[in-house]
Coordinates of C-alpha atoms and ligand atoms in Angstrom, one line a residue:
M379 CA -94.2 -130.2 -131.3
P380 CA -90.7 -131.3 -131.9
E381 CA -87.8 -128.4 -132.6
G382 CA -87.2 -128.0 -135.9
V383 CA -90.9 -128.5 -137.3
S384 CA -91.1 -126.3 -139.4
V385 CA -93.6 -126.5 -142.0
L386 CA -96.0 -129.4 -142.7
K387 CA -97.1 -130.8 -145.7
G388 CA -98.5 -133.3 -147.5
K389 CA -100.1 -136.6 -145.7
D390 CA -98.0 -134.7 -142.4
M391 CA -100.6 -131.7 -142.4
Q392 CA -103.6 -134.1 -140.4
H393 CA -100.7 -134.6 -137.4
I394 CA -101.6 -133.2 -134.6
E395 CA -99.8 -134.8 -130.8
T396 CA -101.4 -134.3 -128.0
I397 CA -101.7 -135.0 -124.9
D398 CA -103.7 -135.2 -121.6
N399 CA -103.7 -133.9 -117.8
A400 CA -100.3 -131.8 -119.4
F401 CA -98.0 -129.2 -117.8
I402 CA -97.4 -126.4 -119.8
M403 CA -94.1 -124.4 -118.4
V404 CA -93.6 -120.5 -119.1
Q405 CA -90.6 -118.1 -118.3
D406 CA -90.4 -114.6 -120.1
D407 CA -92.9 -115.5 -122.1
L408 CA -91.1 -118.1 -123.9
I409 CA -92.4 -122.4 -123.2
V410 CA -89.9 -123.7 -121.4
D411 CA -90.8 -126.8 -120.9
F412 CA -94.8 -128.9 -121.5
G413 CA -95.2 -132.5 -120.5
P414 CA -97.4 -135.6 -118.8
M415 CA -98.6 -134.4 -115.5
S416 CA -96.4 -137.4 -114.5
V417 CA -93.1 -135.8 -115.2
C418 CA -93.8 -131.9 -114.5
P419 CA -91.3 -130.8 -112.2
K420 CA -91.7 -129.6 -109.2
N421 CA -90.4 -126.0 -108.3
N422 CA -91.8 -122.5 -107.4
F423 CA -93.6 -121.2 -110.3
T424 CA -96.9 -119.7 -109.9
V425 CA -99.2 -122.0 -110.3
Y426 CA -102.5 -121.7 -113.4
D427 CA -104.7 -124.9 -113.1
H428 CA -107.2 -125.2 -116.7
Q429 CA -108.1 -128.6 -115.3
G430 CA -111.5 -129.9 -118.0
K431 CA -109.8 -127.5 -120.8
W432 CA -107.8 -127.6 -123.6
L433 CA -104.8 -125.6 -124.4
M434 CA -103.6 -124.6 -127.7
P435 CA -101.8 -122.3 -130.1
G436 CA -103.0 -119.4 -130.8
F437 CA -104.0 -118.5 -134.0
V438 CA -101.5 -117.0 -136.4
D439 CA -103.4 -114.7 -139.1
S440 CA -100.6 -114.5 -142.2
H441 CA -102.8 -112.0 -144.3
T442 CA -105.4 -109.1 -143.5
H443 CA -105.7 -106.0 -144.4
A444 CA -107.2 -104.6 -140.4
V445 CA -106.9 -100.5 -141.6
F446 CA -109.2 -98.8 -143.6
A447 CA -112.0 -96.7 -142.5
T448 CA -115.4 -97.4 -143.0
A449 CA -117.3 -100.6 -144.4
R450 CA -117.6 -101.2 -147.7
H451 CA -122.4 -102.3 -146.7
Q452 CA -123.5 -100.5 -150.0
E453 CA -121.0 -102.4 -152.5
F454 CA -122.5 -105.3 -150.7
V455 CA -126.5 -105.3 -151.1
M456 CA -124.9 -104.3 -155.0
R457 CA -123.8 -107.4 -154.5
I458 CA -126.9 -108.7 -153.3
Q459 CA -129.1 -107.5 -156.7
G460 CA -126.6 -108.9 -158.9
K461 CA -123.4 -106.9 -159.5
T462 CA -119.9 -108.7 -159.8
Y463 CA -116.8 -107.5 -157.4
V464 CA -115.9 -106.9 -160.1
E465 CA -118.2 -104.4 -162.1
I466 CA -117.6 -102.7 -158.7
A467 CA -114.3 -102.1 -159.2
N468 CA -114.3 -101.0 -162.6
E469 CA -117.0 -98.6 -161.6
G470 CA -114.7 -96.6 -158.5
G471 CA -116.1 -99.1 -156.4
G472 CA -113.6 -101.7 -154.5
I473 CA -110.3 -100.4 -153.4
L474 CA -111.1 -97.1 -154.9
N475 CA -113.7 -96.5 -152.8
S476 CA -112.1 -97.6 -149.6
A477 CA -108.8 -95.2 -150.6
K478 CA -111.2 -91.9 -151.5
K479 CA -112.5 -92.5 -147.5
L480 CA -108.8 -93.5 -146.6
R481 CA -107.4 -90.1 -147.3
E482 CA -109.8 -88.3 -146.3
M483 CA -109.6 -90.1 -143.0
D484 CA -107.0 -88.9 -140.4
E485 CA -104.0 -90.8 -138.9
E486 CA -105.7 -90.5 -134.6
L487 CA -109.6 -92.1 -136.0
L488 CA -107.5 -94.7 -138.2
Y489 CA -106.0 -96.5 -135.0
Q490 CA -108.5 -96.1 -133.6
K491 CA -110.7 -98.1 -136.0
A492 CA -108.2 -100.6 -136.4
L493 CA -107.6 -101.2 -132.7
V494 CA -111.4 -101.9 -132.1
H495 CA -111.1 -104.8 -134.9
I496 CA -108.1 -105.9 -133.7
N497 CA -109.3 -106.0 -130.4
N498 CA -112.1 -108.7 -131.6
A499 CA -109.5 -111.1 -133.8
I500 CA -107.1 -110.8 -130.0
A501 CA -110.6 -112.2 -128.6
C502 CA -111.4 -114.7 -131.0
G503 CA -108.0 -116.2 -130.6
T504 CA -105.6 -114.6 -133.1
A505 CA -102.2 -114.2 -131.6
V506 CA -99.9 -112.9 -134.2
M507 CA -101.7 -110.8 -137.0
E508 CA -99.9 -109.2 -140.8
I509 CA -101.3 -106.0 -141.7
K510 CA -101.6 -105.2 -145.7
S511 CA -101.1 -100.8 -146.8
G512 CA -103.2 -100.9 -149.9
Y513 CA -105.7 -98.3 -149.0
G514 CA -104.1 -95.7 -149.5
L515 CA -102.2 -95.3 -152.7
S516 CA -100.6 -92.7 -152.7
T517 CA -97.5 -91.9 -150.7
E518 CA -98.7 -89.7 -147.9
A519 CA -101.7 -91.7 -147.4
E520 CA -99.7 -95.9 -147.4
L521 CA -97.5 -94.3 -145.6
K522 CA -100.0 -93.1 -142.9
I523 CA -101.5 -97.0 -143.2
L524 CA -98.2 -97.9 -142.2
R525 CA -96.9 -95.3 -139.0
V526 CA -100.8 -97.2 -138.3
I527 CA -99.4 -100.6 -138.3
K528 CA -96.2 -99.3 -136.5
R529 CA -98.9 -97.7 -134.1
L530 CA -100.6 -100.9 -133.4
K531 CA -97.4 -103.1 -132.9
N532 CA -95.9 -101.1 -130.4
T533 CA -99.7 -100.5 -128.1
V534 CA -102.0 -104.1 -129.2
P535 CA -100.6 -107.4 -126.8
I536 CA -100.5 -109.5 -129.9
K537 CA -97.5 -109.7 -132.5
I538 CA -98.1 -107.6 -135.5
L539 CA -96.0 -107.8 -139.2
S540 CA -96.7 -104.9 -141.8
T541 CA -96.7 -105.0 -145.4
F542 CA -96.6 -102.2 -147.9
L543 CA -99.5 -103.0 -150.9
G544 CA -99.2 -99.8 -152.3
A545 CA -99.6 -102.1 -155.6
H546 CA -103.6 -102.7 -154.7
A547 CA -104.3 -101.4 -157.4
I548 CA -104.3 -98.1 -160.2
P549 CA -105.3 -94.9 -158.1
T550 CA -107.8 -93.2 -160.5
E551 CA -105.3 -90.9 -161.4
Y552 CA -102.9 -92.7 -162.8
K553 CA -105.5 -94.4 -165.0
E554 CA -103.9 -93.5 -167.9
N555 CA -101.0 -93.6 -167.1
R556 CA -99.8 -97.2 -164.9
G557 CA -95.8 -96.7 -165.7
A558 CA -96.7 -93.5 -163.1
Y559 CA -98.1 -95.1 -160.6
I560 CA -95.5 -97.9 -160.9
D561 CA -92.4 -95.1 -160.7
L562 CA -94.0 -93.7 -158.3
I563 CA -94.1 -97.2 -156.1
I564 CA -90.3 -97.6 -156.2
N565 CA -88.7 -94.7 -156.6
D566 CA -90.9 -92.3 -152.9
M567 CA -93.5 -94.4 -151.4
L568 CA -90.3 -97.4 -151.3
P569 CA -87.0 -95.3 -150.6
Q570 CA -89.2 -93.4 -147.4
I571 CA -90.7 -96.8 -146.7
A572 CA -87.5 -98.7 -146.4
K573 CA -86.0 -95.6 -144.4
E574 CA -88.6 -95.2 -141.4
K575 CA -88.8 -99.5 -141.5
L576 CA -92.6 -99.1 -142.1
A577 CA -92.2 -102.4 -144.1
D578 CA -92.0 -106.0 -143.5
F579 CA -93.0 -107.2 -146.2
M580 CA -94.6 -106.1 -150.1
D581 CA -97.2 -107.3 -151.8
V582 CA -99.0 -107.2 -155.2
F583 CA -102.3 -108.2 -156.6
C584 CA -101.1 -109.6 -159.4
D585 CA -104.3 -110.1 -161.4
F586 CA -106.4 -109.1 -164.6
G587 CA -107.4 -105.7 -164.5
F588 CA -104.9 -105.3 -162.1
F589 CA -101.2 -105.9 -161.5
T590 CA -99.7 -107.8 -164.2
P591 CA -97.1 -110.2 -163.0
Q592 CA -94.1 -108.6 -165.2
E593 CA -95.2 -105.2 -163.1
T594 CA -94.8 -107.8 -159.9
D595 CA -91.4 -109.2 -160.6
V596 CA -90.1 -105.1 -161.9
L597 CA -92.3 -104.6 -157.8
L598 CA -90.9 -107.1 -156.0
K599 CA -87.3 -106.9 -157.0
A600 CA -87.2 -103.2 -155.7
A601 CA -88.3 -103.9 -153.1
E602 CA -85.8 -106.6 -152.4
Q603 CA -83.1 -104.4 -152.9
Y604 CA -83.8 -103.5 -149.1
G605 CA -84.4 -106.0 -148.4
I606 CA -88.2 -106.5 -147.9
K607 CA -89.4 -110.5 -148.8
A608 CA -92.3 -110.3 -150.8
K609 CA -95.7 -112.2 -150.6
I610 CA -98.5 -112.0 -152.8
H611 CA -101.9 -112.1 -154.1
G612 CA -102.3 -113.8 -156.6
N613 CA -105.1 -115.7 -159.3
E614 CA -108.2 -114.9 -157.4
L615 CA -109.6 -114.0 -160.4
G616 CA -108.1 -116.0 -163.0
I617 CA -104.9 -118.2 -163.8
S618 CA -102.1 -115.1 -163.4
G619 CA -98.4 -115.5 -163.8
G620 CA -99.4 -114.2 -160.0
V621 CA -98.0 -118.3 -158.7
Q622 CA -95.0 -118.5 -161.2
V623 CA -93.5 -115.4 -160.9
A624 CA -94.3 -115.4 -156.0
V625 CA -92.0 -117.9 -156.9
K626 CA -89.5 -116.8 -158.8
N627 CA -89.0 -114.2 -156.3
N628 CA -89.1 -116.7 -153.1
A629 CA -92.1 -115.0 -152.2
L630 CA -92.9 -116.6 -148.7
S631 CA -96.7 -116.7 -149.4
V632 CA -98.5 -116.5 -152.1
D633 CA -102.5 -115.7 -151.7
H634 CA -106.0 -116.8 -152.9
L635 CA -105.5 -119.0 -155.7
E636 CA -109.1 -119.3 -155.8
H637 CA -107.6 -120.0 -159.8
I638 CA -104.6 -122.6 -160.1
G639 CA -103.9 -125.7 -162.3
Q640 CA -101.1 -128.3 -162.0
E641 CA -98.3 -125.8 -163.9
E642 CA -98.9 -124.1 -160.7
I643 CA -99.1 -126.5 -158.3
E644 CA -95.7 -128.8 -159.9
C645 CA -94.3 -124.7 -159.3
L646 CA -95.1 -124.8 -155.8
L647 CA -93.8 -127.8 -155.2
S648 CA -91.0 -126.7 -156.2
S649 CA -90.6 -123.5 -154.3
E650 CA -89.9 -122.6 -150.5
T651 CA -93.4 -120.4 -151.3
I652 CA -96.4 -121.0 -148.5
P653 CA -99.8 -121.3 -150.8
V654 CA -102.5 -119.3 -148.7
A655 CA -105.9 -119.8 -148.9
L656 CA -108.8 -117.1 -148.1
P657 CA -111.9 -119.1 -147.7
G658 CA -113.5 -116.0 -146.2
S659 CA -113.2 -113.4 -149.7
S660 CA -114.3 -117.2 -151.6
F661 CA -117.6 -117.3 -149.4
F662 CA -118.2 -113.7 -149.6
L663 CA -118.6 -112.8 -153.6
K664 CA -118.7 -116.7 -154.0
I665 CA -116.5 -117.2 -156.2
P666 CA -114.5 -120.7 -156.1
Y667 CA -113.1 -122.1 -152.9
T668 CA -109.2 -122.5 -153.3
P669 CA -108.5 -126.9 -153.9
C670 CA -106.6 -127.1 -151.4
R671 CA -107.7 -131.1 -151.5
Q672 CA -106.2 -130.9 -154.2
M673 CA -103.1 -129.4 -153.2
I674 CA -103.1 -131.2 -150.7
D675 CA -102.7 -134.4 -152.3
A676 CA -100.1 -133.1 -154.2
G677 CA -98.0 -132.9 -151.6
L678 CA -98.0 -129.6 -150.6
P679 CA -98.4 -127.3 -147.7
V680 CA -101.2 -124.9 -147.3
A681 CA -102.3 -122.1 -144.9
I682 CA -105.6 -120.5 -144.6
A683 CA -105.8 -117.1 -144.1
S684 CA -108.9 -114.6 -142.5
D685 CA -107.8 -112.3 -145.3
F686 CA -110.2 -109.4 -142.7
N687 CA -110.8 -106.5 -145.7
P688 CA -114.1 -104.1 -145.7
G689 CA -114.2 -105.6 -149.3
S690 CA -114.4 -109.0 -149.8
S691 CA -113.7 -110.4 -146.4
P692 CA -114.7 -108.4 -143.6
H693 CA -114.7 -110.8 -140.5
Y694 CA -111.8 -112.3 -138.5
N695 CA -112.5 -115.1 -136.9
L696 CA -110.5 -117.6 -137.7
W697 CA -112.3 -119.9 -136.3
F698 CA -115.2 -119.6 -138.9
T699 CA -112.3 -119.4 -141.4
W700 CA -111.7 -123.0 -139.9
S701 CA -115.4 -124.1 -140.7
L702 CA -115.2 -122.8 -144.3
A703 CA -112.0 -124.5 -144.9
C704 CA -112.9 -128.3 -144.0
L705 CA -116.3 -127.7 -145.9
Y706 CA -115.4 -126.0 -149.2
N707 CA -111.8 -126.3 -149.3
G708 CA -111.8 -129.9 -148.6
L709 CA -109.6 -129.9 -145.2
L710 CA -110.1 -132.3 -142.5
P711 CA -109.6 -130.5 -139.4
N712 CA -107.1 -131.7 -138.0
E713 CA -105.1 -130.2 -141.7
G714 CA -107.3 -126.7 -141.0
F715 CA -105.4 -126.3 -137.3
N716 CA -102.3 -126.9 -138.9
A717 CA -103.3 -124.7 -141.4
L718 CA -103.6 -122.1 -139.1
T719 CA -101.1 -122.9 -136.3
I720 CA -97.7 -123.8 -137.8
N721 CA -97.8 -123.1 -141.9
A722 CA -99.5 -119.7 -140.9
A723 CA -96.8 -119.3 -138.7
K724 CA -94.0 -120.1 -141.7
A725 CA -96.5 -117.5 -144.5
L726 CA -95.0 -115.3 -142.1
G727 CA -91.0 -116.5 -141.4
L728 CA -92.5 -116.6 -137.6
E729 CA -92.5 -120.4 -138.2
K730 CA -89.4 -120.3 -135.2
E731 CA -91.3 -118.0 -133.2
Y732 CA -95.3 -119.1 -133.2
G733 CA -97.2 -121.9 -134.1
S734 CA -97.4 -124.5 -132.3
I735 CA -95.9 -126.2 -128.2
T736 CA -92.6 -125.8 -128.9
K737 CA -89.6 -125.0 -126.6
G738 CA -88.6 -122.4 -127.0
K739 CA -91.4 -120.5 -128.5
K740 CA -94.1 -118.1 -127.8
A741 CA -96.2 -118.6 -124.7
A742 CA -98.9 -117.1 -126.8
F743 CA -102.2 -119.9 -125.6
I744 CA -105.9 -120.0 -126.2
T745 CA -107.7 -122.1 -123.8
T746 CA -111.2 -123.7 -124.9
R747 CA -113.2 -126.1 -122.8
A748 CA -113.4 -129.5 -123.3
F749 CA -114.4 -131.6 -126.8
E750 CA -115.0 -135.0 -127.4
S751 CA -112.3 -133.9 -130.6
I752 CA -110.6 -132.1 -132.6
N753 CA -113.7 -132.7 -135.5
E754 CA -116.4 -130.5 -132.6
M755 CA -114.3 -127.2 -133.4
P756 CA -115.1 -126.6 -136.8
Y757 CA -118.9 -128.3 -136.8
W758 CA -119.4 -125.8 -134.3
F759 CA -119.0 -122.7 -137.6
G760 CA -119.3 -119.4 -136.9
V761 CA -118.6 -119.9 -132.7
N762 CA -115.7 -118.4 -131.0
H763 CA -114.7 -121.1 -128.8
C764 CA -112.1 -119.2 -126.8
I765 CA -112.6 -119.2 -122.6
E766 CA -108.8 -117.0 -122.0
N767 CA -106.7 -116.2 -124.6
R768 CA -102.5 -115.4 -123.4
N769 CA -100.2 -113.7 -125.7
Ligands
LIG1475 O1 -107.3 -109.9 -150.8 N1 -107.7 -109.0 -153.7 C1 -107.6 -108.1 -153.7 N2 -107.5 -107.7 -152.1 C2 -108.0 -107.6 -151.4 C3 -109.8 -107.5 -151.3 C4 -109.8 -105.6 -151.2 C5 -111.2 -104.6 -151.4 O2 -111.6 -105.0 -152.4 O3 -110.8 -104.0 -150.5 C6 -108.7 -109.5 -151.0 O4 -109.2 -110.0 -151.1
LIG1476 FE1 -105.9 -110.0 -148.7

C-alpha cells in the first residue's frame, strides 16, 4: 500500500493490492522496500525464502479485555438455559462478577494468565493488541490491571496499547451513589493513572444500565485534561447516545454499535471517529450484529476486533472474527481484511506504523499457505491460517 493511506472508507474498503512473486526488505524492524522480485535490489541482506506462501500484514486487535481473573462459564450455561446477558448482570454476575474475582487475585497471577492468552493470540496472527482495564472498579484494582498491561508492553513481542475503562460498570458498593463513583474515577483514579502514564486511552461503557451520555461526556472531558484520548463502548444494548458523545469528544473509535440508525451513521460520516464492530460478542451473546454493510454502503470506514473478554467474547482468533464479519455483518472478504488491518490501526491512532505493507511501517507479518483467492481465508472458519509470524 502506498504511503499516506490512513483509512479506507465506503467502496475503497474493497481495495487490496497484491504482488505475485514479491520481495520485502526489512531493516531495523521496518519495511524499507518491497515490490516484484524482478526489481529486487542486489545486496548482502539475509534472505528468508517464503516461496509458495502468502505474506500479509499482521492483524490489529483494537479492542480487548485480555487481563481478567477467571472464565465465566457458569454464565455461559445460564444463558443456554434462557437467562439474558442483562439479567445476569443485574443479578450481580457479568462485569461485577469479574471485578470480584480480579480484586482477589494478585498481580503476578493476573500477569501470567494474560500472558498465556496473548501468546495464543500472537500465534493466531495478532501483531497489535489494545487491552482495557475495567474489571477492577476500585482505584487499587484498576491500577493493578493497568500495571499488568504496562508489564505486558515490556515483555511480549507485539505492540500493546492500554485503555483505562474504570467506567465499565458501577461497582456494587456505589450502587446507590453513582455520582461518588464517577468522582472517584475523575479525582482519584485518573490523576494516578496519568502520573504513572498507565493509559493510552480512556473508555466508557455508554449504554443502558451502565453510563449515560452525560456521564460519559464528563468522564471523557476529565481524561482529555491529561491528554488521554477517548475510545467508547456504545450502542450495544440499544441506541444509547454513545455515537454522538464519542463524535462530540473526537473519540478515536466507537465500538459495538449493534444498534445504530441513520442519525448515528450521519453523525459518524461527519467525523474522524472509526466505528468498530465486534462480531464475537454478537455471536456469543446472540444479540444483533452491527449492520456494517449498511454503514460501508453509506460511505463509512469500518474496523472489526475480537472484544476478547470472559463475559461476552471469549475468543482472540481474528481469523474467526473475519469469518463472522463476512457471514453476519455483511463484509466482503476484502473488506474484512482491511477492517482487521489498516482501519483497525486507525482505530488506535497507529495507522502510520501498522496495518499495511508500506515503506516505513513496522515489519509485522503473517505468512500462510497459498490460497486460490483471499475469499478462501474467511471461508475456512475457525481455522488459524498462520504458518509463521514476524512481529
Ligand atoms: O465489550 N460491553 C461491555 N464490556 C464487555 C463485556 C464485559 C463482560 O461481560 O465482561 C464487552 O462486551
Ligand atoms: Fe469490550
